[in-house]
């Protein structure tokens, strides 16, 4: 009995650790997919959200459940100012306040101000919309702003849903050793091109960075840029990867943001920015490559899920899986720091990692 109870509390703890971090901004959608007067339903962190843009262009996010009888408000109407529930016509403003209950007759007093939808902070920058989950956005890792791109918007965004919980999605996307096995393609690299690599890492705000270096000689795709490209890859909490490739006066930037949809599904948004105008001409060629790449990851994680169903113990080896270990460490420290109301202390030390890929 006692042992059974202990087992349960250990499982609870594992579940709690695997849960997505709260007190964090998560990627919701590209700005371009939300025009003024539009609203869309989206589940994030297991919560039903309604994300909309009013007539002035401001973005808002509300709980997508009518407090009257549970109807998704996204099934109703939005006139770019107010949302009307499709069931009994209750109306709400974009801050979530109830403004009208049509069933009330004159003289019936009902405290409308007591009816309120939960509202989530939103932030829109560089062509992307982010939503905050928690109570104190000021103390959270800020929404990433890509250096040197001012108010650019992504030239290409690819959105893919993965059948993987957030941790497996993050670890899978950062994993340096799966490339030659999962992303085999004539235009990228092959299994035969595996070689030993050594990359220098350093702590970075809310995460770590693979410091500026020349990309692998076996990454043929980078050669398109010309010159002698240099790349820097940053990971930061809760689940953002930024790759900056610079070559001469041009830059290409990949922002990959992972959003937990529920505890079985994650959504990857891969946003590509570039400054070289001629790259835009290549866009129709680029998109299928990006898509193929992400779907290779999607398929491998779907297969992995078949194995994970049996809840096997997992291994993280040095150095190939050290970034995964760092991710777990960062997540743990962030959670502890918030629980203890103290500043986050980055647990990462500078280090060179070596692996073959
Ligand atoms: S359920 Fe929304 S108004 Fe009744
Ligand atoms: Fe991958």
Short mmCIF file of C-alpha atoms in Angstrom, two decimals, residues 4 91 95 123 150 152 154 216 249 261 266 296 312 318:
data_model
loop_
_atom_site.label_atom_id
_atom_site.label_comp_id
_atom_site.label_asym_id
_atom_site.label_seq_id
_atom_site.Cartn_x
_atom_site.Cartn_y
_atom_site.Cartn_z
CA UNK A 4 1.75 1.94 -4.17
CA UNK A 91 -22.35 39.63 -26.38
CA UNK A 95 -11.56 42.30 -23.14
CA UNK A 123 1.83 40.19 -28.22
CA UNK A 150 13.47 45.37 -37.52
CA UNK A 152 10.17 42.32 -40.94
CA UNK A 154 8.33 36.03 -42.17
CA UNK A 216 28.74 21.80 -41.68
CA UNK A 249 25.53 41.54 -46.00
CA UNK A 261 -1.68 21.91 -28.08
CA UNK A 266 2.49 19.89 -30.36
CA UNK A 296 10.24 13.81 -41.86
CA UNK A 312 9.92 2.80 -21.51
CA UNK A 318 26.79 12.56 -23.72
#
